[in-house]
Short mmCIF file of C-alpha atoms in Angstrom, two decimals:
data_model
loop_
_atom_site.label_atom_id
_atom_site.label_comp_id
_atom_site.label_asym_id
_atom_site.label_seq_id
_atom_site.Cartn_x
_atom_site.Cartn_y
_atom_site.Cartn_z
CA UNK A 1 -32.08 128.13 1.32
CA UNK A 2 -31.36 124.95 -0.68
CA UNK A 3 -27.95 126.06 -1.97
CA UNK A 4 -26.93 127.10 1.55
CA UNK A 5 -27.41 123.69 3.09
CA UNK A 6 -24.15 122.17 1.75
CA UNK A 7 -22.34 125.29 2.86
CA UNK A 8 -23.67 124.93 6.38
CA UNK A 9 -22.74 121.27 6.37
CA UNK A 10 -19.23 122.10 5.21
CA UNK A 11 -18.93 124.78 7.89
CA UNK A 12 -20.07 122.27 10.48
CA UNK A 13 -17.50 119.75 9.32
CA UNK A 14 -14.79 122.41 9.38
CA UNK A 15 -15.76 123.46 12.86
CA UNK A 16 -15.71 119.85 14.01
CA UNK A 17 -12.23 119.40 12.53
CA UNK A 18 -11.01 122.54 14.31
CA UNK A 19 -12.43 121.28 17.59
CA UNK A 20 -10.78 117.87 17.12
CA UNK A 21 -7.43 119.53 16.40
CA UNK A 22 -7.81 121.69 19.47
CA UNK A 23 -8.62 118.64 21.58
CA UNK A 24 -5.57 116.83 20.20
CA UNK A 25 -3.32 119.82 20.88
CA UNK A 26 -4.77 120.12 24.35
CA UNK A 27 -4.08 116.44 24.92
CA UNK A 28 -0.46 116.83 23.86
CA UNK A 29 -0.06 119.87 26.08
CA UNK A 30 -1.68 117.99 28.94
CA UNK A 31 0.75 115.09 28.52
CA UNK A 32 3.67 117.51 28.45
CA UNK A 33 2.35 119.37 31.50
CA UNK A 34 2.12 116.14 33.44
CA UNK A 35 5.66 115.12 32.44
CA UNK A 36 7.56 118.36 32.69
CA UNK A 37 10.48 116.59 34.27
CA UNK A 38 10.91 114.26 31.31
CA UNK A 39 10.47 117.10 28.83
CA UNK A 40 13.06 119.20 30.64
CA UNK A 41 15.45 116.25 30.77
CA UNK A 42 15.03 115.65 27.02
CA UNK A 43 15.64 119.31 26.16
CA UNK A 44 18.66 119.46 28.46
CA UNK A 45 20.08 116.23 27.02
CA UNK A 46 19.62 117.51 23.49
CA UNK A 47 21.43 120.78 24.20
CA UNK A 48 24.20 119.02 26.11
CA UNK A 49 24.66 116.65 23.17
CA UNK A 50 24.63 119.60 20.78
CA UNK A 51 27.31 121.23 22.93
CA UNK A 52 29.45 118.10 22.81
CA UNK A 53 29.07 117.97 19.03
CA UNK A 54 29.96 121.67 18.79
CA UNK A 55 33.15 121.25 20.85
CA UNK A 56 34.10 118.21 18.81
CA UNK A 57 33.55 120.13 15.57
CA UNK A 58 35.73 123.00 16.77
CA UNK A 59 38.53 120.65 17.81
CA UNK A 60 38.40 118.55 14.62
CA UNK A 61 37.55 121.26 12.10
CA UNK A 62 38.95 120.88 8.58
CA UNK A 63 37.30 123.87 6.94
CA UNK A 64 35.97 126.94 8.72
CA UNK A 65 33.01 127.24 6.35
CA UNK A 66 31.74 123.75 7.10
CA UNK A 67 32.34 124.08 10.82
CA UNK A 68 30.54 127.42 11.08
CA UNK A 69 27.54 125.89 9.28
CA UNK A 70 27.47 122.98 11.73
CA UNK A 71 27.84 125.26 14.76
CA UNK A 72 25.01 127.56 13.72
CA UNK A 73 22.73 124.63 12.99
CA UNK A 74 23.58 122.94 16.30
CA UNK A 75 22.75 126.15 18.16
CA UNK A 76 19.51 127.09 16.41
CA UNK A 77 18.16 123.66 15.35
CA UNK A 78 19.66 121.11 17.76
CA UNK A 79 16.77 118.62 17.50
CA UNK A 80 17.28 118.25 13.76
CA UNK A 81 21.02 118.83 13.57
CA UNK A 82 22.28 116.50 16.30
CA UNK A 83 21.14 113.28 14.53
CA UNK A 84 22.47 114.61 11.22
CA UNK A 85 25.81 115.50 12.83
CA UNK A 86 26.25 111.97 14.15
CA UNK A 87 25.70 110.61 10.65
CA UNK A 88 27.56 113.17 8.53
CA UNK A 89 29.81 115.14 10.85
CA UNK A 90 31.11 112.81 13.57
CA UNK A 91 34.39 111.60 12.20
CA UNK A 92 36.25 109.13 14.41
CA UNK A 93 38.27 106.18 13.20
CA UNK A 94 40.82 105.97 15.97
CA UNK A 95 40.06 102.25 16.21
CA UNK A 96 40.93 101.77 12.53
CA UNK A 97 44.15 103.74 12.97
CA UNK A 98 44.96 101.50 15.92
CA UNK A 99 44.53 98.45 13.69
CA UNK A 100 46.95 99.96 11.19
CA UNK A 101 49.46 100.32 13.99
CA UNK A 102 48.82 96.81 15.27
CA UNK A 103 49.41 95.33 11.83
CA UNK A 104 52.65 97.25 11.44
CA UNK A 105 51.81 99.67 8.66
CA UNK A 106 54.58 102.01 9.84
CA UNK A 107 57.14 99.23 9.40
CA UNK A 108 56.21 98.28 5.85
CA UNK A 109 58.64 100.61 4.12
CA UNK A 110 61.52 99.21 6.15
CA UNK A 111 60.33 95.64 5.55
CA UNK A 112 60.10 96.24 1.78
CA UNK A 113 63.67 97.51 1.86
CA UNK A 114 64.87 94.44 3.75
CA UNK A 115 63.24 92.14 1.19
CA UNK A 116 64.77 94.06 -1.70
CA UNK A 117 61.37 95.11 -3.10
CA UNK A 118 61.79 98.91 -3.05
CA UNK A 119 62.25 100.85 -6.26
CA UNK A 120 64.35 103.63 -4.78
CA UNK A 121 64.47 105.74 -7.94
CA UNK A 122 60.69 105.96 -8.36
CA UNK A 123 60.18 106.48 -4.64
CA UNK A 124 62.67 109.34 -4.75
CA UNK A 125 60.99 110.83 -7.84
CA UNK A 126 57.51 110.75 -6.25
CA UNK A 127 58.12 111.43 -2.55
CA UNK A 128 54.67 112.85 -1.78
CA UNK A 129 52.84 109.87 -3.22
CA UNK A 130 55.09 107.49 -1.32
CA UNK A 131 54.57 109.39 1.94
CA UNK A 132 50.81 109.33 1.46
CA UNK A 133 50.81 105.60 0.70
CA UNK A 134 53.10 104.86 3.63
CA UNK A 135 55.06 102.42 1.47
CA UNK A 136 57.57 102.85 -1.36
CA UNK A 137 57.11 102.03 -5.02
CA UNK A 138 57.51 98.26 -5.25
CA UNK A 139 59.59 96.82 -8.08
CA UNK A 140 59.24 93.56 -9.96
CA UNK A 141 55.56 93.63 -10.91
CA UNK A 142 53.69 92.89 -14.09
CA UNK A 143 50.34 94.46 -14.95
CA UNK A 144 47.64 94.29 -17.60
CA UNK A 145 44.69 96.57 -18.32
CA UNK A 146 41.22 95.03 -18.14
CA UNK A 147 38.91 97.15 -20.26
CA UNK A 148 35.20 96.76 -19.47
CA UNK A 149 33.33 94.13 -17.50
CA UNK A 150 33.66 90.99 -19.59
CA UNK A 151 37.45 91.17 -19.57
CA UNK A 152 37.55 92.06 -15.87
CA UNK A 153 35.28 89.36 -14.51
CA UNK A 154 36.59 86.68 -16.86
CA UNK A 155 40.09 87.36 -15.50
CA UNK A 156 38.87 87.42 -11.89
CA UNK A 157 36.97 84.14 -12.26
CA UNK A 158 40.02 82.52 -13.86
CA UNK A 159 42.27 83.70 -11.01
CA UNK A 160 39.78 82.48 -8.39
CA UNK A 161 39.53 79.09 -10.11
CA UNK A 162 43.34 78.75 -10.05
CA UNK A 163 43.76 79.82 -6.40
CA UNK A 164 45.51 77.24 -4.23
CA UNK A 165 45.64 78.94 -0.84
CA UNK A 166 43.48 82.03 -0.29
CA UNK A 167 40.98 84.31 -2.02
CA UNK A 168 40.19 87.83 -0.76
CA UNK A 169 37.06 89.25 -2.39
CA UNK A 170 35.98 92.81 -1.60
CA UNK A 171 33.53 95.12 -3.39
CA UNK A 172 31.50 98.19 -2.54
CA UNK A 173 28.38 97.05 -4.41
CA UNK A 174 27.42 93.41 -4.92
CA UNK A 175 24.00 92.68 -6.42
CA UNK A 176 22.07 89.46 -6.27
CA UNK A 177 21.70 89.24 -10.04
CA UNK A 178 23.20 87.01 -12.72
CA UNK A 179 26.77 88.29 -12.26
CA UNK A 180 26.44 88.29 -8.48
CA UNK A 181 25.30 84.67 -8.53
CA UNK A 182 28.11 83.70 -10.92
CA UNK A 183 30.73 85.15 -8.60
CA UNK A 184 29.11 83.55 -5.55
CA UNK A 185 29.19 80.15 -7.26
CA UNK A 186 32.88 80.60 -8.09
CA UNK A 187 33.73 81.44 -4.47
CA UNK A 188 31.58 78.63 -3.10
CA UNK A 189 33.36 76.12 -5.33
CA UNK A 190 36.77 77.21 -4.00
CA UNK A 191 35.61 77.16 -0.37
CA UNK A 192 34.37 73.58 -0.81
CA UNK A 193 37.85 72.67 -2.05
CA UNK A 194 39.23 73.77 1.31
CA UNK A 195 40.59 77.12 0.11
CA UNK A 196 40.29 80.06 2.55
CA UNK A 197 37.80 82.47 0.98
CA UNK A 198 37.03 85.89 2.50
CA UNK A 199 34.03 87.90 1.28
CA UNK A 200 33.85 91.55 2.42
CA UNK A 201 31.08 93.88 1.28
CA UNK A 202 29.96 97.40 2.12
CA UNK A 203 26.66 97.49 4.00
CA UNK A 204 25.40 100.54 2.09
CA UNK A 205 26.53 99.65 -1.41
CA UNK A 206 25.39 96.02 -1.03
CA UNK A 207 22.27 96.67 1.02
CA UNK A 208 20.09 94.58 -1.31
CA UNK A 209 21.92 91.30 -0.64
CA UNK A 210 19.51 88.78 0.86
CA UNK A 211 20.10 86.51 3.84
CA UNK A 212 19.75 83.59 1.46
CA UNK A 213 22.60 84.86 -0.74
CA UNK A 214 24.92 85.42 2.22
CA UNK A 215 23.75 82.19 3.85
CA UNK A 216 24.75 80.12 0.81
CA UNK A 217 28.26 81.55 1.03
CA UNK A 218 28.55 80.96 4.77
CA UNK A 219 27.18 77.41 4.58
CA UNK A 220 29.84 76.57 1.98
CA UNK A 221 32.59 77.79 4.28
CA UNK A 222 33.13 81.27 2.86
CA UNK A 223 33.98 83.78 5.60
CA UNK A 224 31.47 86.62 5.10
CA UNK A 225 31.38 90.05 6.70
CA UNK A 226 29.78 93.44 6.11
CA UNK A 227 32.16 96.34 6.62
CA UNK A 228 30.03 97.87 9.39
CA UNK A 229 28.81 94.57 10.80
CA UNK A 230 30.50 95.10 14.16
CA UNK A 231 29.89 98.86 14.12
CA UNK A 232 26.12 99.14 13.94
CA UNK A 233 24.42 102.47 13.31
CA UNK A 234 23.11 102.87 16.86
CA UNK A 235 26.08 101.46 18.80
CA UNK A 236 27.21 103.98 21.40
CA UNK A 237 30.86 103.67 20.40
CA UNK A 238 30.02 103.12 16.71
CA UNK A 239 29.69 106.08 16.06
CA UNK A 240 27.11 106.54 13.32
CA UNK A 241 29.20 105.41 10.35
CA UNK A 242 26.44 105.25 7.78
CA UNK A 243 28.18 108.06 5.90
CA UNK A 244 31.59 106.37 5.83
CA UNK A 245 31.68 103.64 3.21
CA UNK A 246 34.25 101.16 2.02
CA UNK A 247 34.41 101.95 -1.67
CA UNK A 248 37.29 99.60 -2.48
CA UNK A 249 37.01 96.97 -5.23
CA UNK A 250 39.72 94.41 -4.67
CA UNK A 251 40.36 90.74 -5.34
CA UNK A 252 43.58 89.02 -4.23
CA UNK A 253 44.49 85.39 -4.85
CA UNK A 254 47.35 83.58 -3.11
CA UNK A 255 49.10 86.88 -2.29
CA UNK A 256 50.38 86.80 -5.88
CA UNK A 257 47.66 88.38 -8.05
CA UNK A 258 45.45 91.39 -7.36
CA UNK A 259 42.64 93.12 -9.23
CA UNK A 260 41.76 96.77 -8.57
CA UNK A 261 39.53 99.21 -10.45
CA UNK A 262 36.11 100.70 -10.97
CA UNK A 263 33.88 97.67 -11.45
CA UNK A 264 31.38 96.47 -8.90
CA UNK A 265 29.62 93.10 -9.01
CA UNK A 266 26.35 93.77 -10.82
CA UNK A 267 24.86 93.09 -14.24
CA UNK A 268 25.05 96.74 -15.26
CA UNK A 269 28.86 96.56 -15.02
CA UNK A 270 28.93 94.01 -17.83
CA UNK A 271 26.49 95.94 -20.02
CA UNK A 272 23.32 94.02 -19.16
CA UNK A 273 21.27 97.04 -18.11
CA UNK A 274 18.97 98.59 -20.73
CA UNK A 275 19.16 102.12 -19.29
CA UNK A 276 22.95 102.32 -19.06
CA UNK A 277 23.71 100.16 -22.08
CA UNK A 278 27.46 99.85 -22.69
CA UNK A 279 29.25 100.26 -19.35
CA UNK A 280 32.70 101.75 -19.81
CA UNK A 281 35.00 100.85 -16.93
CA UNK A 282 38.60 99.87 -16.23
CA UNK A 283 40.26 97.42 -13.88
CA UNK A 284 43.90 96.41 -13.70
CA UNK A 285 45.52 93.10 -12.86
CA UNK A 286 48.89 93.13 -11.07
CA UNK A 287 51.19 90.28 -10.13
CA UNK A 288 54.15 90.59 -7.81
CA UNK A 289 54.93 92.50 -4.60
CA UNK A 290 52.08 94.96 -5.29
CA UNK A 291 49.61 92.10 -4.83
CA UNK A 292 51.03 91.54 -1.33
CA UNK A 293 50.53 95.24 -0.53
CA UNK A 294 46.92 94.97 -1.75
CA UNK A 295 46.41 91.96 0.50
CA UNK A 296 47.63 93.96 3.49
CA UNK A 297 44.96 96.58 2.76
CA UNK A 298 42.34 93.83 2.79
CA UNK A 299 43.70 92.38 6.03
CA UNK A 300 43.29 95.77 7.74
CA UNK A 301 39.71 96.12 6.51
CA UNK A 302 38.85 92.57 7.52
CA UNK A 303 40.21 92.97 11.05
CA UNK A 304 38.30 96.23 11.56
CA UNK A 305 35.08 94.81 10.11
CA UNK A 306 35.07 91.34 11.66
CA UNK A 307 37.40 91.59 14.65
CA UNK A 308 39.29 88.57 13.27
CA UNK A 309 42.88 88.69 12.11
CA UNK A 310 44.01 86.84 9.01
CA UNK A 311 47.23 84.99 9.71
CA UNK A 312 49.78 86.23 7.21
CA UNK A 313 52.48 83.87 5.95
CA UNK A 314 55.99 84.69 7.08
CA UNK A 315 57.96 85.17 3.88
CA UNK A 316 61.56 85.99 3.17
CA UNK A 317 61.26 85.83 -0.61
CA UNK A 318 58.41 87.42 -2.60
CA UNK A 319 58.21 86.58 -6.33
CA UNK A 320 59.04 89.47 -8.68
CA UNK A 321 57.68 88.31 -12.05
CA UNK A 322 58.01 91.58 -14.01
CA UNK A 323 59.81 94.87 -14.48
CA UNK A 324 57.13 97.37 -13.42
CA UNK A 325 57.10 99.59 -10.34
CA UNK A 326 53.73 99.98 -8.62
CA UNK A 327 52.66 102.07 -5.64
CA UNK A 328 49.70 100.74 -3.66
CA UNK A 329 47.81 103.57 -1.94
CA UNK A 330 44.91 102.78 0.41
CA UNK A 331 43.26 105.96 1.75
CA UNK A 332 40.30 106.71 3.98
CA UNK A 333 38.77 108.65 6.86
CA UNK A 334 41.26 107.17 9.32
CA UNK A 335 44.02 109.23 7.68
CA UNK A 336 45.22 112.17 9.76
CA UNK A 337 45.04 114.48 6.75
CA UNK A 338 43.10 114.28 3.51
CA UNK A 339 45.80 112.05 2.09
CA UNK A 340 43.91 111.10 -1.06
CA UNK A 341 43.34 114.74 -2.02
CA UNK A 342 47.02 115.51 -1.30
CA UNK A 343 48.10 112.80 -3.73
CA UNK A 344 45.96 114.01 -6.62
CA UNK A 345 46.70 117.69 -6.00
CA UNK A 346 50.40 116.80 -6.08
CA UNK A 347 49.93 115.03 -9.41
CA UNK A 348 48.12 118.04 -10.87
CA UNK A 349 50.80 120.40 -9.57
CA UNK A 350 53.56 118.40 -11.28
CA UNK A 351 51.87 118.13 -14.68
CA UNK A 352 53.87 119.74 -17.47
CA UNK A 353 52.18 118.80 -20.73
CA UNK A 354 49.01 116.85 -20.01
CA UNK A 355 46.70 115.72 -17.24
CA UNK A 356 43.90 113.43 -18.39
CA UNK A 357 41.31 112.40 -15.81
CA UNK A 358 38.36 110.04 -16.15
CA UNK A 359 35.75 109.99 -13.41
CA UNK A 360 32.00 109.35 -13.24
CA UNK A 361 31.51 112.07 -10.60
CA UNK A 362 33.02 115.54 -10.52
CA UNK A 363 32.48 117.25 -7.15
CA UNK A 364 35.97 118.55 -6.30
CA UNK A 365 37.04 120.51 -3.25
CA UNK A 366 38.37 124.04 -3.62
CA UNK A 367 41.97 122.78 -3.38
CA UNK A 368 41.44 120.30 -6.20
CA UNK A 369 39.68 122.89 -8.36
CA UNK A 370 42.56 125.29 -7.81
CA UNK A 371 45.14 122.68 -8.79
CA UNK A 372 43.26 121.79 -11.99
CA UNK A 373 42.71 125.41 -13.00
CA UNK A 374 46.33 126.34 -12.25
CA UNK A 375 47.54 123.48 -14.45
CA UNK A 376 45.30 124.58 -17.32
CA UNK A 377 46.39 128.21 -16.93
CA UNK A 378 50.07 127.29 -17.26
CA UNK A 379 49.36 125.53 -20.55
CA UNK A 380 48.85 121.92 -19.48
CA UNK A 381 46.35 119.93 -21.56
CA UNK A 382 43.90 119.26 -18.72
CA UNK A 383 41.05 117.00 -19.79
CA UNK A 384 38.28 115.51 -17.68
CA UNK A 385 36.07 112.77 -19.10
CA UNK A 386 32.61 112.49 -17.50
CA UNK A 387 29.53 110.45 -18.38
CA UNK A 388 26.75 112.12 -20.32
CA UNK A 389 24.21 109.78 -18.71
CA UNK A 390 23.33 110.11 -15.04
CA UNK A 391 23.06 107.48 -12.34
CA UNK A 392 22.76 109.77 -9.29
CA UNK A 393 20.71 112.93 -9.81
CA UNK A 394 22.33 115.17 -7.17
CA UNK A 395 25.91 114.32 -8.15
CA UNK A 396 25.12 114.62 -11.86
CA UNK A 397 23.56 118.06 -11.36
CA UNK A 398 26.43 119.27 -9.17
CA UNK A 399 28.97 118.10 -11.75
CA UNK A 400 27.48 120.50 -14.30
CA UNK A 401 27.99 123.45 -11.96
CA UNK A 402 31.61 122.47 -11.29
CA UNK A 403 32.12 121.75 -14.98
CA UNK A 404 31.16 125.35 -15.79
CA UNK A 405 33.69 126.71 -13.26
CA UNK A 406 36.52 124.61 -14.69
CA UNK A 407 35.70 125.18 -18.36
CA UNK A 408 35.77 128.94 -17.84
CA UNK A 409 39.41 128.59 -16.76
CA UNK A 410 40.65 126.46 -19.61
CA UNK A 411 39.99 122.91 -18.42
CA UNK A 412 38.59 120.74 -21.22
CA UNK A 413 35.59 118.74 -20.04
CA UNK A 414 34.25 115.92 -22.22
CA UNK A 415 31.01 113.99 -21.85
CA UNK A 416 31.14 110.30 -22.78
CA UNK A 417 28.20 109.39 -25.05
CA UNK A 418 28.72 105.69 -25.85
CA UNK A 419 26.88 104.35 -22.81
CA UNK A 420 27.86 105.07 -19.20
CA UNK A 421 31.46 105.89 -18.22
CA UNK A 422 32.51 104.79 -14.71
CA UNK A 423 36.30 104.33 -14.83
CA UNK A 424 38.71 106.11 -12.46
CA UNK A 425 41.96 106.60 -14.38
CA UNK A 426 44.48 109.47 -14.41
CA UNK A 427 47.30 110.00 -16.93
CA UNK A 428 50.04 112.52 -16.08
CA UNK A 429 52.43 113.50 -18.91
CA UNK A 430 54.37 110.39 -19.97
CA UNK A 431 55.36 109.75 -16.38
CA UNK A 432 52.53 108.48 -14.23
CA UNK A 433 49.21 106.63 -14.33
CA UNK A 434 46.68 105.95 -11.59
CA UNK A 435 44.00 103.26 -11.73
CA UNK A 436 41.73 102.63 -8.81
CA UNK A 437 38.47 103.33 -7.03
CA UNK A 438 38.77 107.09 -6.41
CA UNK A 439 36.21 109.45 -7.92
CA UNK A 440 36.99 113.16 -8.21
CA UNK A 441 34.60 114.11 -5.42
CA UNK A 442 34.69 115.00 -1.76
CA UNK A 443 33.36 111.60 -0.77
CA UNK A 444 36.31 109.74 -2.30
CA UNK A 445 38.89 112.30 -1.19
CA UNK A 446 37.67 112.74 2.40
CA UNK A 447 35.03 110.22 3.47
CA UNK A 448 35.29 106.82 1.78
CA UNK A 449 37.88 104.08 2.10
CA UNK A 450 39.54 103.92 -1.32
CA UNK A 451 42.39 102.15 -3.11
CA UNK A 452 44.60 103.51 -5.90
CA UNK A 453 47.46 101.90 -7.81
CA UNK A 454 50.10 104.19 -9.36
CA UNK A 455 52.24 103.07 -12.31
CA UNK A 456 55.34 104.59 -13.90
CA UNK A 457 56.37 102.05 -16.53
CA UNK A 458 56.28 103.32 -20.11
CA UNK A 459 54.45 100.20 -21.28
CA UNK A 460 51.51 100.80 -18.94
CA UNK A 461 51.50 104.52 -19.73
CA UNK A 462 51.34 103.78 -23.47
CA UNK A 463 48.48 101.31 -22.97
CA UNK A 464 46.48 103.80 -20.91
CA UNK A 465 47.15 106.58 -23.43
CA UNK A 466 45.81 104.42 -26.26
CA UNK A 467 42.76 103.46 -24.19
CA UNK A 468 41.91 107.06 -23.25
CA UNK A 469 42.39 108.37 -26.76
CA UNK A 470 39.73 105.90 -27.89
CA UNK A 471 37.46 107.06 -25.06
CA UNK A 472 37.79 110.73 -25.97
CA UNK A 473 36.72 109.86 -29.52
CA UNK A 474 33.42 108.65 -28.02
CA UNK A 475 32.84 111.92 -26.17
CA UNK A 476 31.76 115.47 -26.91
CA UNK A 477 33.61 118.55 -25.73
CA UNK A 478 31.75 120.94 -23.43
CA UNK A 479 31.75 124.50 -24.77
CA UNK A 480 32.27 127.51 -22.45
CA UNK A 481 28.66 128.70 -22.83
CA UNK A 482 27.08 125.24 -22.37
CA UNK A 483 25.94 125.77 -18.79
CA UNK A 484 24.53 129.26 -19.41
CA UNK A 485 22.54 127.93 -22.38
CA UNK A 486 20.69 125.55 -20.05
CA UNK A 487 17.29 126.50 -18.65
CA UNK A 488 17.19 128.69 -15.58
CA UNK A 489 15.53 125.91 -13.58
CA UNK A 490 18.37 123.50 -14.47
CA UNK A 491 21.00 126.03 -13.40
CA UNK A 492 19.23 126.63 -10.09
CA UNK A 493 19.04 122.88 -9.42
CA UNK A 494 22.70 122.40 -10.37
CA UNK A 495 23.89 125.21 -8.11
CA UNK A 496 21.66 123.92 -5.34
CA UNK A 497 23.12 120.43 -5.69
CA UNK A 498 26.58 121.99 -5.52
CA UNK A 499 25.79 123.16 -1.98
CA UNK A 500 25.58 119.51 -0.95
CA UNK A 501 29.11 118.83 -2.21
CA UNK A 502 30.64 118.01 1.20
CA UNK A 503 28.58 114.79 1.36
CA UNK A 504 28.17 113.93 -2.35
#
């Protein structure tokens, strides 16, 4: 009998647990029974909302595959899918498009012509890029590559220190670390001198910024705003823009100098992180009319984010300090079409001898994959440089699955091994270079607000060629059987991550 006693005690405890669960369930059922009206109203509201989402998806569909997936989920799992749809599927930036109209984006090409800033030859040679950007190639610029973080932030701090009128400071990710504090001190110093300083950050990328950090800036007179500050997650007319991020990295001083590229404001971007080690990234500094075009992009973002308009100076003469043509291309979810993808597909389609791409994330759409494979199949030297190290598991895994698809069709994929590679640079033949914030993924092409500068001058092309040749020497080529030689578990995880590509 002795050995049976614990068993009986355990059975008694199990029975008591079952009874308690039954009582709890009965209590829940009793509450529901006594509030059938509320329950019915909730169910009806959920299905009505699901119906609204379904109609909206049908009317705004971009791909049938994605829309069918949303429609099936909304029908069978409305309670789970409706909140997800508001975050990831509800795409509405009519208010941003209205701001673009208000600020005269459609008139900028004509205005550039009137001021004598248009490079007609380059605009004629690259009509698709110019149409996407909404402005022509602007002549009279000078540019310089800024390779890695020390060069980039030294140049930015110097430009901020020399500013006499205005500083526009915008980054996706700003951390409250040593570099973040250095940049804050530089901006605070200028604001105390009476200079207009604007500080725009993305709420998702810079979520770790403390009230104390932002308060110091505000108390010094810096105008501070989060990109979604006036479009909160639960605002009825918001709507749910957690998924749509401002990924631009831009600094403009006095409408004369602009900095654009891959760096964010954090210690890891200047090589101070032990895990990442050397951080390989590229920014570019431009002076001339292109800086004015960059400022106009900032003004649009600031008005949408803060509701306040920056008064632009009325100019009849814009300095043209150099001989380079530059196209400034802001893109984002307010575009009627996937303008960013159109631009890069056009570049791939026009490649004759080489197409070199550097990107930290490779999650391309089917159209982009097709363009890259077609270029490789017609004999173009298509190279893609990716980081060997990971910083986001899902994206890193998905990139291996896409890498396998591209390698099988002749695209050469390299993995950078000398630290972490984060630059976003494209080199097309000896004709065109892009430097900006765009990753080769669906998020940059379809979802995020991005900024790309396109260059055609032989001096810039030669500098970028030299830079990328050095980068490829620090990378290893991916062989055609690399993915299949991985473990089965890795391949399953990579293919599974690939299914999440629409939001990666």
